[in-house]
């Protein structure tokens, strides 16, 4: 079997669709089946060229199929120690386990944010999210996981300190593939039981830390709430592209509150119902009602017949069990 | 209000001449026939009604909807029929109840007439299905009958012979006369004689066309009527009639045997297991002659009859005696002799054969639905294991048909009949069952035209006396079989009265008499144990008497511990005509089945009469012998009593009683030959056997602790808000956890509870801020609790870090008794806020999706789980066997590594359904029956097309008016709505990627609370069904083995091994692709026994240590991360109890090679160069188009890296 795997590995192409295929040797474990002993991990690497270019692109590499235990530290070490010593500034991953907290955002807000605001630090409480606040170290809840993992087959963008480092790293990657040099993957430490034990301990943070974080959060929240109210006030007063004024909550002087409008509607309907002529007053009404009931029965029967027919098709013939 | 009436296809023929050969399955002619009538009738109706008719034509027949002004929906059928016949006088119809009236009645699709459309349509189809396809098969059978008839007609008369002469004469012809026991004395003065029969006819269900195809082989009864001349007036006495009859039968057998025409295989048998009435059984000879009717699967029975009034009927009433003691004078006083109802009934049944044939024929012409009602009754009886034969209970097809026919007769006393000829087949069926269920015929005999006959009391055999024919049609029934029939009828009536659910399957389709499903305990013993002398003249009566005795003794000894005791014994075998009467094989086994009452079954003390009550006390002492003790009880009374030991837990109280009492009264000893089995699966979960009076005893300490905690919390002062309620929300708190809660199990998970404060406007109006406020409340609560009661240990934990709008925190509380709870705060404003976000169009898609899942989580955790917990708590107290059944079923799921894919609540619903809709059986009363019936239902459940609907309120006598709207019972409309919702899901998601199984309750009409987001996935649900089917197959084959043993036959060697219940709980790991073995250290050993651990050892463990380990499960965390990381590529299974292995299946989409792409979302391996190489423009590497597939080796390596020491070994298949 191992020889087969090796043969297969020899057949591995060097690049695909512009991605360099970069094999990593993995640590070996005696408890794994023999067929997995020589397994290699494959990264797909290419200079970063996103659909919406940013200033960082020219000093970034895009890596796909990152190992589940990749993090900024061990990727930095990989380039520094085994790939010509290029210096990595930061790494952005597309996924994490556990997943990053989702912030609720408004549609318009999200569109704007994508383009010009990235990288620019805005004043915290001016960035408005649909609920809560954008948390900082003081106001966020204590973390309960030691470090993050990646979903299998995820990607990462490695940002180098400058353009030159990135070029150097990219060259080195290609060289390694050409020369079939072996590169070791050194995953993160402290996985397994140790990680879970730490997690279990972190799940129960000290009460002082909790109290402090809540206090910080609530004061930030009050500020954010003000900002949100401002936004709503704006939405109330400015018509959108179709000329409609959005109904939002808050603001008594606004056109109407959603709940009130609904309540009124139900009220009107109720009144309408009451004032109408009784529906069994005229003879034609009873006749029609009867006809309707009859049709209803007939329709029901038809539906049931169809159901039984379907049942028969599904199960075949009805036969008492033996 | 008029309603549509629909004509049902006429299934029977009105005219004898229609019954031409080959015409039985010729539907076309029948269609023409009935359609012709439709047209004719419509002409009439069109004159008085202007509504247009709608006609539907189907392959089976024509349905015509006519507007029938006289088909009033609400009026009972009788009136309807009368009014109709009055208006239909124009029609030239001989019978008062016409086909036309039938069609109108059928059209009224109300629950009155047919329960429901669906029920009726299914019944129609069933009736068609079970009709034997006469046609081709009929011809050879009828040929054979014709030949037999002419053979018998041509037999010469024989001169009268004395008994020894007759024996010798027939012996020379190779036939032994089947004289019933006791054998006739050689010096009898009377002579035996054969004269030409006065008539030969077909009788039974065949000519009436009410036979069904379900029987193994159809039998046609050919009745030969003996001439009156060969009998004397006094022949009814002392078996003389039966000796003459046996001789007559032997002569016919000899005649057929010597006849040149036709090759038949002839044997003797008993008519309905009645040893007084031998018959000839003719089977195809398998020679392939023209007379061979092998292909038809028929057998012909030759029955003997006598003309009516051959003997004085008054002498053969059930209350007279016909067997005189030896030496008694003829004219002596016979009043004092005990009556011989069975003997008399046997003679009368021979004398009334043609009378009953006439009655049934007349009835079928009088009531159109009669034949169908007979077929329905037949199926019902068959599925419940009843038959005409004495050993099958003595209530079979004939008795059913006769009962229905007689109930259609008006009773002269009250001038009203129980049934009306205008009833539909379903109404006839149901009303007959109702009659059987509600009348106690053994206490109050039913007499028709025979009010002058007084039946003696205390006899306990049921009486349904047919006056005109002077016969008790139930004469073959015994007390035990009658009470069983009643119980079955009661269950069915109860089931049919529930109009909300379709009970068609449980009424006619399901095989009900499967011992393992129907009964809780079974005693199996060989006949030899009964020590009835097979050589005795009265073997059969003695045997029946012994069984009757056992029944009586057991009923007295077991009192209310059992609901039903039933006996099962294999039928007698036929024997060749050339040999003597066979001795019964004593290796056959007798099955005694018990349906127990869970509350009382294992009560340890039986109270007898008080000491003052001398007579009763003496009888009590006599019955119980040395077991009876005189005791003084707490209330001061002094009573006779019996105390059973519970020291040896392996021997149940029930078994102790049975073995003691049978040993005492019948000197039966239980040796290795007799096996008593009861609740055979219960030992697989701790406390699986019901303890005391309820199944919830082991959970009581935990619940008491919760009550204490609640009280302590409520008493806290200075809480910022008032507490509205604290509700339980955990399987542990609804008696449904497999492992019983023990105080302080280091890594057990705390039991979840939910606390809700009174409403307040001071909460922030923002989801994330609400979560923080909850933490503030928990901090406060924790402070106050520790201050008030320092013995509580509390700490605050965090959860859901990725979903800030979902619940973020909980409070773990360890009580002084060291049970642990996990408290979360419920704030009802969350639902409104989430709902608002969900509808807010200005939010981006991702946000709204996360709001949707948060809302689902909120509803599940804070609304549905507490409601479900409360409902199950109530159910578990109502049904003592529910809790152990749930726990056993959960263990089954978890042993098959399925439990991670099913929410605990869903499994509970599956089992609750078995208890709330137990039909066709009564409510299960031990873990085993509850579990096995649940499995059987899962095996049958077509979850692709049928939703699971559970109504918790069924059977509880709660008054619906005072309840909150959501806990009301389901109405038909609700069920309809649930079905619509289910069908909508199937339309939205036909490939079942999101909702696979659908389970709604009266608390939750949504139906997806427990199963949304592919929990389980389709492949997992399919595996559940496959496993359940395999398990039911094992149960059925075990049942077959038992039946083989019952017949006294040897079991095939491969089935010899004792059935071990564990076999159902072993999973085949080889079916999976990846197997991860966890070291013992991190897996939990499955606890089967319920032995208590050393308490002092537990208490020595410090609270600090406990705090660090409480709820800590590294294996659980590991497998959760495996799921997160390899979500799409691998489907994981594990045993959530023991965590000894984790196994995975590759998603078939990732193992096959596919075109390479950048974002595959699984660890991939580029393969297979299949296109020309070219130099990449950008790199100096050779670029190729490549395929990719999953990188199994690297993934194994990753798993090891992730798990570290949690992974002992990985196997790949």
Tab-separated table of N, CA, C and O in Angstrom, chain B residues 87-176:
chain	number	residue	atom	x	y	z
B	87	UNK	N	-89.521	6.285	-0.657
B	87	UNK	CA	-89.517	7.075	-1.881
B	87	UNK	C	-89.115	6.244	-3.090
B	87	UNK	O	-89.291	6.656	-4.218
B	88	UNK	N	-88.531	5.120	-2.851
B	88	UNK	CA	-88.003	4.357	-3.967
B	88	UNK	C	-88.961	3.246	-4.397
B	88	UNK	O	-88.544	2.270	-4.972
B	89	UNK	N	-90.193	3.410	-4.078
B	89	UNK	CA	-91.134	2.324	-4.386
B	89	UNK	C	-91.216	2.076	-5.864
B	89	UNK	O	-91.608	1.017	-6.308
B	90	UNK	N	-90.853	3.080	-6.649
B	90	UNK	CA	-90.941	2.916	-8.088
B	90	UNK	C	-90.062	1.772	-8.580
B	90	UNK	O	-90.337	1.161	-9.589
B	91	UNK	N	-89.008	1.537	-7.835
B	91	UNK	CA	-88.066	0.527	-8.318
B	91	UNK	C	-88.601	-0.873	-8.088
B	91	UNK	O	-89.119	-1.187	-7.027
B	92	UNK	N	-88.456	-1.678	-9.093
B	92	UNK	CA	-88.917	-3.063	-8.965
B	92	UNK	C	-87.840	-3.852	-8.268
B	92	UNK	O	-86.968	-4.438	-8.890
B	93	UNK	N	-87.847	-3.793	-6.947
B	93	UNK	CA	-86.828	-4.528	-6.211
B	93	UNK	C	-87.516	-5.404	-5.200
B	93	UNK	O	-88.447	-4.994	-4.527
B	94	UNK	N	-87.047	-6.621	-5.097
B	94	UNK	CA	-87.746	-7.551	-4.233
B	94	UNK	C	-87.408	-7.305	-2.762
B	94	UNK	O	-88.264	-7.321	-1.907
B	95	UNK	N	-86.118	-7.062	-2.497
B	95	UNK	CA	-85.735	-6.902	-1.099
B	95	UNK	C	-86.053	-5.490	-0.630
B	95	UNK	O	-85.983	-4.539	-1.397
B	96	UNK	N	-86.384	-5.367	0.631
B	96	UNK	CA	-86.737	-4.047	1.126
B	96	UNK	C	-85.541	-3.099	1.110
B	96	UNK	O	-85.697	-1.906	0.957
B	97	UNK	N	-84.339	-3.617	1.335
B	97	UNK	CA	-83.172	-2.739	1.374
B	97	UNK	C	-82.458	-2.868	0.057
B	97	UNK	O	-81.829	-3.879	-0.220
B	98	UNK	N	-82.581	-1.879	-0.750
B	98	UNK	CA	-82.128	-2.011	-2.123
B	98	UNK	C	-80.704	-1.562	-2.283
B	98	UNK	O	-80.125	-0.914	-1.412
B	99	UNK	N	-80.200	-1.879	-3.402
B	99	UNK	CA	-78.870	-1.433	-3.744
B	99	UNK	C	-78.810	0.087	-3.765
B	99	UNK	O	-77.841	0.702	-3.409
B	100	UNK	N	-79.902	0.653	-4.202
B	100	UNK	CA	-79.919	2.107	-4.301
B	100	UNK	C	-79.735	2.753	-2.931
B	100	UNK	O	-78.926	3.663	-2.761
B	101	UNK	N	-80.458	2.218	-1.988
B	101	UNK	CA	-80.332	2.809	-0.666
B	101	UNK	C	-78.913	2.637	-0.154
B	101	UNK	O	-78.351	3.485	0.501
B	102	UNK	N	-78.320	1.539	-0.518
B	102	UNK	CA	-76.936	1.277	-0.136
B	102	UNK	C	-76.034	2.397	-0.639
B	102	UNK	O	-75.214	2.924	0.090
B	103	UNK	N	-76.209	2.730	-1.905
B	103	UNK	CA	-75.311	3.710	-2.491
B	103	UNK	C	-75.472	5.059	-1.793
B	103	UNK	O	-74.508	5.758	-1.563
B	104	UNK	N	-76.682	5.357	-1.428
B	104	UNK	CA	-76.877	6.645	-0.770
B	104	UNK	C	-76.219	6.660	0.590
B	104	UNK	O	-75.609	7.630	0.988
B	105	UNK	N	-76.373	5.558	1.258
B	105	UNK	CA	-75.755	5.504	2.575
B	105	UNK	C	-74.247	5.605	2.479
B	105	UNK	O	-73.603	6.291	3.229
B	106	UNK	N	-73.741	4.900	1.504
B	106	UNK	CA	-72.289	4.913	1.349
B	106	UNK	C	-71.787	6.309	1.080
B	106	UNK	O	-70.668	6.649	1.402
B	107	UNK	N	-72.642	7.064	0.427
B	107	UNK	CA	-72.204	8.392	0.047
B	107	UNK	C	-72.056	9.306	1.230
B	107	UNK	O	-71.331	10.280	1.181
B	108	UNK	N	-72.718	9.015	2.294
B	108	UNK	CA	-72.641	9.918	3.432
B	108	UNK	C	-71.350	9.645	4.173
B	108	UNK	O	-71.273	8.770	5.007
B	109	UNK	N	-70.364	10.391	3.816
B	109	UNK	CA	-69.053	10.084	4.382
B	109	UNK	C	-68.877	10.791	5.695
B	109	UNK	O	-68.188	11.783	5.811
B	110	UNK	N	-69.533	10.298	6.667
B	110	UNK	CA	-69.344	10.874	7.984
B	110	UNK	C	-68.768	9.806	8.865
B	110	UNK	O	-68.760	8.634	8.520
B	111	UNK	N	-68.330	10.235	10.016
B	111	UNK	CA	-67.734	9.266	10.918
B	111	UNK	C	-68.779	8.262	11.377
B	111	UNK	O	-68.476	7.152	11.747
B	112	UNK	N	-70.061	8.676	11.322
B	112	UNK	CA	-71.112	7.756	11.718
B	112	UNK	C	-71.052	6.476	10.895
B	112	UNK	O	-71.100	5.374	11.412
B	113	UNK	N	-70.999	6.661	9.586
B	113	UNK	CA	-71.160	5.513	8.712
B	113	UNK	C	-69.841	4.808	8.442
B	113	UNK	O	-69.766	3.598	8.437
B	114	UNK	N	-68.803	5.574	8.239
B	114	UNK	CA	-67.559	4.931	7.841
B	114	UNK	C	-66.337	5.475	8.526
B	114	UNK	O	-65.250	5.364	8.011
B	115	UNK	N	-66.472	6.123	9.646
B	115	UNK	CA	-65.330	6.669	10.356
B	115	UNK	C	-64.717	7.826	9.581
B	115	UNK	O	-64.728	8.937	10.049
B	116	UNK	N	-64.166	7.583	8.389
B	116	UNK	CA	-63.628	8.681	7.598
B	116	UNK	C	-63.483	8.215	6.174
B	116	UNK	O	-63.505	7.029	5.889
B	117	UNK	N	-63.363	9.163	5.284
B	117	UNK	CA	-63.172	8.803	3.881
B	117	UNK	C	-62.006	7.867	3.704
B	117	UNK	O	-62.090	6.857	3.006
B	118	UNK	N	-60.902	8.247	4.342
B	118	UNK	CA	-59.691	7.464	4.137
B	118	UNK	C	-59.905	6.044	4.639
B	118	UNK	O	-59.535	5.068	3.986
B	119	UNK	N	-60.551	5.934	5.776
B	119	UNK	CA	-60.814	4.614	6.332
B	119	UNK	C	-61.668	3.802	5.369
B	119	UNK	O	-61.364	2.665	5.049
B	120	UNK	N	-62.712	4.439	4.889
B	120	UNK	CA	-63.646	3.745	4.009
B	120	UNK	C	-62.963	3.314	2.715
B	120	UNK	O	-63.141	2.190	2.238
B	121	UNK	N	-62.173	4.214	2.135
B	121	UNK	CA	-61.515	3.868	0.875
B	121	UNK	C	-60.553	2.708	1.083
B	121	UNK	O	-60.432	1.824	0.241
B	122	UNK	N	-59.895	2.741	2.229
B	122	UNK	CA	-58.959	1.642	2.491
B	122	UNK	C	-59.700	0.338	2.710
B	122	UNK	O	-59.262	-0.717	2.259
B	123	UNK	N	-60.834	0.410	3.398
B	123	UNK	CA	-61.625	-0.805	3.611
B	123	UNK	C	-62.074	-1.366	2.271
B	123	UNK	O	-61.978	-2.564	2.011
B	124	UNK	N	-62.544	-0.474	1.402
B	124	UNK	CA	-62.962	-0.934	0.077
B	124	UNK	C	-61.851	-1.682	-0.617
B	124	UNK	O	-62.050	-2.755	-1.184
B	125	UNK	N	-60.676	-1.093	-0.550
B	125	UNK	CA	-59.569	-1.716	-1.256
B	125	UNK	C	-59.210	-3.041	-0.618
B	125	UNK	O	-58.953	-4.025	-1.304
B	126	UNK	N	-59.230	-3.041	0.701
B	126	UNK	CA	-58.904	-4.271	1.416
B	126	UNK	C	-59.866	-5.382	1.038
B	126	UNK	O	-59.465	-6.508	0.760
B	127	UNK	N	-61.152	-5.041	0.987
B	127	UNK	CA	-62.150	-6.064	0.677
B	127	UNK	C	-61.873	-6.666	-0.693
B	127	UNK	O	-62.005	-7.872	-0.901
B	128	UNK	N	-61.482	-5.805	-1.616
B	128	UNK	CA	-61.161	-6.331	-2.947
B	128	UNK	C	-59.937	-7.221	-2.911
B	128	UNK	O	-59.880	-8.253	-3.561
B	129	UNK	N	-58.946	-6.751	-2.142
B	129	UNK	CA	-57.682	-7.486	-2.116
B	129	UNK	C	-57.843	-8.884	-1.555
B	129	UNK	O	-57.217	-9.822	-2.026
B	130	UNK	N	-58.645	-9.010	-0.503
B	130	UNK	CA	-58.686	-10.300	0.178
B	130	UNK	C	-59.670	-11.268	-0.462
B	130	UNK	O	-59.667	-12.442	-0.138
B	131	UNK	N	-60.512	-10.791	-1.351
B	131	UNK	CA	-61.384	-11.731	-2.057
B	131	UNK	C	-60.500	-12.718	-2.787
B	131	UNK	O	-59.621	-12.322	-3.545
B	132	UNK	N	-60.711	-14.012	-2.591
B	132	UNK	CA	-59.876	-14.947	-3.328
B	132	UNK	C	-60.161	-14.788	-4.812
B	132	UNK	O	-61.295	-14.535	-5.203
B	133	UNK	N	-59.131	-14.897	-5.597
B	133	UNK	CA	-59.344	-14.840	-7.030
B	133	UNK	C	-59.862	-16.207	-7.428
B	133	UNK	O	-59.094	-17.126	-7.672
B	134	UNK	N	-61.141	-16.334	-7.420
B	134	UNK	CA	-61.712	-17.654	-7.723
B	134	UNK	C	-61.258	-18.079	-9.109
B	134	UNK	O	-60.254	-18.723	-9.279
B	135	UNK	N	-61.969	-17.635	-10.116
B	135	UNK	CA	-61.572	-17.857	-11.505
B	135	UNK	C	-60.966	-19.211	-11.756
B	135	UNK	O	-61.576	-20.249	-11.502
B	136	UNK	N	-59.745	-19.160	-12.220
B	136	UNK	CA	-59.059	-20.361	-12.692
B	136	UNK	C	-58.951	-21.428	-11.619
B	136	UNK	O	-59.176	-22.599	-11.852
B	137	UNK	N	-58.584	-20.956	-10.412
B	137	UNK	CA	-58.342	-21.939	-9.368
B	137	UNK	C	-59.618	-22.682	-9.012
B	137	UNK	O	-59.596	-23.777	-8.486
B	138	UNK	N	-60.725	-22.029	-9.246
B	138	UNK	CA	-61.980	-22.602	-8.801
B	138	UNK	C	-62.315	-23.850	-9.595
B	138	UNK	O	-62.881	-24.802	-9.051
B	139	UNK	N	-61.983	-23.851	-10.884
B	139	UNK	CA	-62.439	-24.939	-11.739
B	139	UNK	C	-61.980	-26.306	-11.225
B	139	UNK	O	-62.819	-27.187	-11.002
B	140	UNK	N	-60.684	-26.490	-11.017
B	140	UNK	CA	-60.286	-27.826	-10.535
B	140	UNK	C	-60.909	-28.172	-9.188
B	140	UNK	O	-61.316	-29.325	-8.984
B	141	UNK	N	-61.048	-27.176	-8.314
B	141	UNK	CA	-61.631	-27.470	-7.006
B	141	UNK	C	-63.086	-27.892	-7.166
B	141	UNK	O	-63.552	-28.834	-6.531
B	142	UNK	N	-63.784	-27.221	-8.054
B	142	UNK	CA	-65.186	-27.589	-8.225
B	142	UNK	C	-65.310	-28.944	-8.905
B	142	UNK	O	-66.207	-29.724	-8.592
B	143	UNK	N	-64.381	-29.232	-9.810
B	143	UNK	CA	-64.365	-30.566	-10.415
B	143	UNK	C	-64.201	-31.615	-9.337
B	143	UNK	O	-64.933	-32.611	-9.315
B	144	UNK	N	-63.231	-31.378	-8.467
B	144	UNK	CA	-62.963	-32.346	-7.414
B	144	UNK	C	-64.206	-32.532	-6.560
B	144	UNK	O	-64.560	-33.667	-6.191
B	145	UNK	N	-64.901	-31.439	-6.277
B	145	UNK	CA	-66.098	-31.544	-5.457
B	145	UNK	C	-67.167	-32.369	-6.163
B	145	UNK	O	-67.852	-33.201	-5.562
B	146	UNK	N	-67.284	-32.104	-7.455
B	146	UNK	CA	-68.298	-32.834	-8.213
B	146	UNK	C	-67.995	-34.331	-8.177
B	146	UNK	O	-68.870	-35.158	-7.981
B	147	UNK	N	-66.714	-34.652	-8.354
B	147	UNK	CA	-66.344	-36.073	-8.354
B	147	UNK	C	-66.647	-36.687	-7.000
B	147	UNK	O	-67.274	-37.740	-6.912
B	148	UNK	N	-66.241	-35.992	-5.952
B	148	UNK	CA	-66.483	-36.507	-4.607
B	148	UNK	C	-67.974	-36.726	-4.384
B	148	UNK	O	-68.402	-37.741	-3.846
B	149	UNK	N	-68.737	-35.781	-4.835
B	149	UNK	CA	-70.174	-35.867	-4.627
B	149	UNK	C	-70.721	-37.107	-5.325
B	149	UNK	O	-71.492	-37.887	-4.732
B	150	UNK	N	-70.283	-37.310	-6.573
B	150	UNK	CA	-70.855	-38.458	-7.266
B	150	UNK	C	-70.354	-39.761	-6.657
B	150	UNK	O	-71.081	-40.754	-6.596
B	151	UNK	N	-69.102	-39.765	-6.158
B	151	UNK	CA	-68.620	-40.982	-5.483
B	151	UNK	C	-69.505	-41.293	-4.290
B	151	UNK	O	-69.980	-42.418	-4.115
B	152	UNK	N	-69.752	-40.271	-3.486
B	152	UNK	CA	-70.513	-40.527	-2.259
B	152	UNK	C	-71.942	-40.932	-2.588
B	152	UNK	O	-72.524	-41.819	-1.972
B	153	UNK	N	-72.492	-40.295	-3.628
B	153	UNK	CA	-73.863	-40.644	-3.992
B	153	UNK	C	-73.982	-42.091	-4.437
B	153	UNK	O	-75.016	-42.733	-4.243
B	154	UNK	N	-72.906	-42.602	-5.036
B	154	UNK	CA	-73.003	-43.958	-5.571
B	154	UNK	C	-72.600	-45.031	-4.580
B	154	UNK	O	-72.606	-46.217	-4.908
B	155	UNK	N	-72.218	-44.621	-3.371
B	155	UNK	CA	-71.825	-45.652	-2.395
B	155	UNK	C	-73.034	-46.500	-2.054
B	155	UNK	O	-74.132	-45.972	-1.834
B	156	UNK	N	-72.812	-47.825	-2.000
B	156	UNK	CA	-73.954	-48.699	-1.690
B	156	UNK	C	-74.281	-48.638	-0.202
B	156	UNK	O	-73.415	-48.361	0.619
B	157	UNK	N	-75.521	-48.934	0.117
B	157	UNK	CA	-75.920	-49.062	1.515
B	157	UNK	C	-75.212	-50.260	2.126
B	157	UNK	O	-74.852	-51.210	1.426
B	158	UNK	N	-75.028	-50.197	3.467
B	158	UNK	CA	-74.416	-51.347	4.133
B	158	UNK	C	-75.408	-51.892	5.142
B	158	UNK	O	-76.181	-51.119	5.728
B	159	UNK	N	-75.331	-53.170	5.335
B	159	UNK	CA	-76.252	-53.767	6.309
B	159	UNK	C	-75.799	-53.379	7.700
B	159	UNK	O	-74.605	-53.199	7.942
B	160	UNK	N	-76.740	-53.247	8.633
B	160	UNK	CA	-76.368	-52.867	9.995
B	160	UNK	C	-75.434	-53.894	10.614
B	160	UNK	O	-75.621	-55.100	10.423
B	161	UNK	N	-74.410	-53.384	11.312
B	161	UNK	CA	-73.415	-54.268	11.918
B	161	UNK	C	-73.243	-53.901	13.383
B	161	UNK	O	-73.447	-52.744	13.761
B	162	UNK	N	-72.855	-54.857	14.176
B	162	UNK	CA	-72.519	-54.539	15.558
B	162	UNK	C	-71.137	-53.879	15.574
B	162	UNK	O	-70.427	-53.915	14.553
B	163	UNK	N	-70.755	-53.368	16.718
B	163	UNK	CA	-69.508	-52.601	16.739
B	163	UNK	C	-68.291	-53.429	16.364
B	163	UNK	O	-67.510	-53.008	15.498
B	164	UNK	N	-68.075	-54.593	16.953
B	164	UNK	CA	-66.904	-55.380	16.534
B	164	UNK	C	-66.948	-55.748	15.049
B	164	UNK	O	-65.930	-55.678	14.356
B	165	UNK	N	-68.140	-56.071	14.569
B	165	UNK	CA	-68.259	-56.426	13.146
B	165	UNK	C	-67.881	-55.241	12.275
B	165	UNK	O	-67.153	-55.387	11.290
B	166	UNK	N	-68.391	-54.085	12.657
B	166	UNK	CA	-68.108	-52.886	11.870
B	166	UNK	C	-66.613	-52.610	11.846
B	166	UNK	O	-66.034	-52.312	10.791
B	167	UNK	N	-65.984	-52.760	12.990
B	167	UNK	CA	-64.537	-52.523	13.056
B	167	UNK	C	-63.803	-53.432	12.105
B	167	UNK	O	-62.962	-52.995	11.329
B	168	UNK	N	-64.172	-54.747	12.172
B	168	UNK	CA	-63.471	-55.731	11.355
B	168	UNK	C	-63.712	-55.452	9.880
B	168	UNK	O	-62.774	-55.459	9.075
B	169	UNK	N	-64.955	-55.139	9.570
B	169	UNK	CA	-65.301	-54.964	8.166
B	169	UNK	C	-64.528	-53.803	7.553
B	169	UNK	O	-63.987	-53.898	6.457
B	170	UNK	N	-64.450	-52.699	8.290
B	170	UNK	CA	-63.749	-51.552	7.723
B	170	UNK	C	-62.241	-51.737	7.767
B	170	UNK	O	-61.525	-51.207	6.935
B	171	UNK	N	-61.791	-52.486	8.747
B	171	UNK	CA	-60.354	-52.753	8.829
B	171	UNK	C	-59.895	-53.435	7.549
B	171	UNK	O	-58.819	-53.120	7.012
B	172	UNK	N	-60.732	-54.360	7.059
B	172	UNK	CA	-60.357	-55.062	5.832
B	172	UNK	C	-60.275	-54.093	4.663
B	172	UNK	O	-59.581	-54.337	3.684
B	173	UNK	N	-60.990	-52.977	4.781
B	173	UNK	CA	-60.917	-51.984	3.705
B	173	UNK	C	-59.828	-50.945	3.978
B	173	UNK	O	-59.699	-49.973	3.241
B	174	UNK	N	-59.108	-51.153	5.069
B	174	UNK	CA	-57.991	-50.246	5.346
B	174	UNK	C	-58.395	-48.961	6.034
B	174	UNK	O	-57.707	-47.954	5.916
B	175	UNK	N	-59.493	-48.994	6.746
B	175	UNK	CA	-59.918	-47.770	7.445
B	175	UNK	C	-60.194	-48.112	8.908
B	175	UNK	O	-60.849	-49.104	9.202
B	176	UNK	N	-59.664	-47.334	9.791
B	176	UNK	CA	-59.973	-47.507	11.209
B	176	UNK	C	-61.060	-46.491	11.567
B	176	UNK	O	-60.919	-45.309	11.268
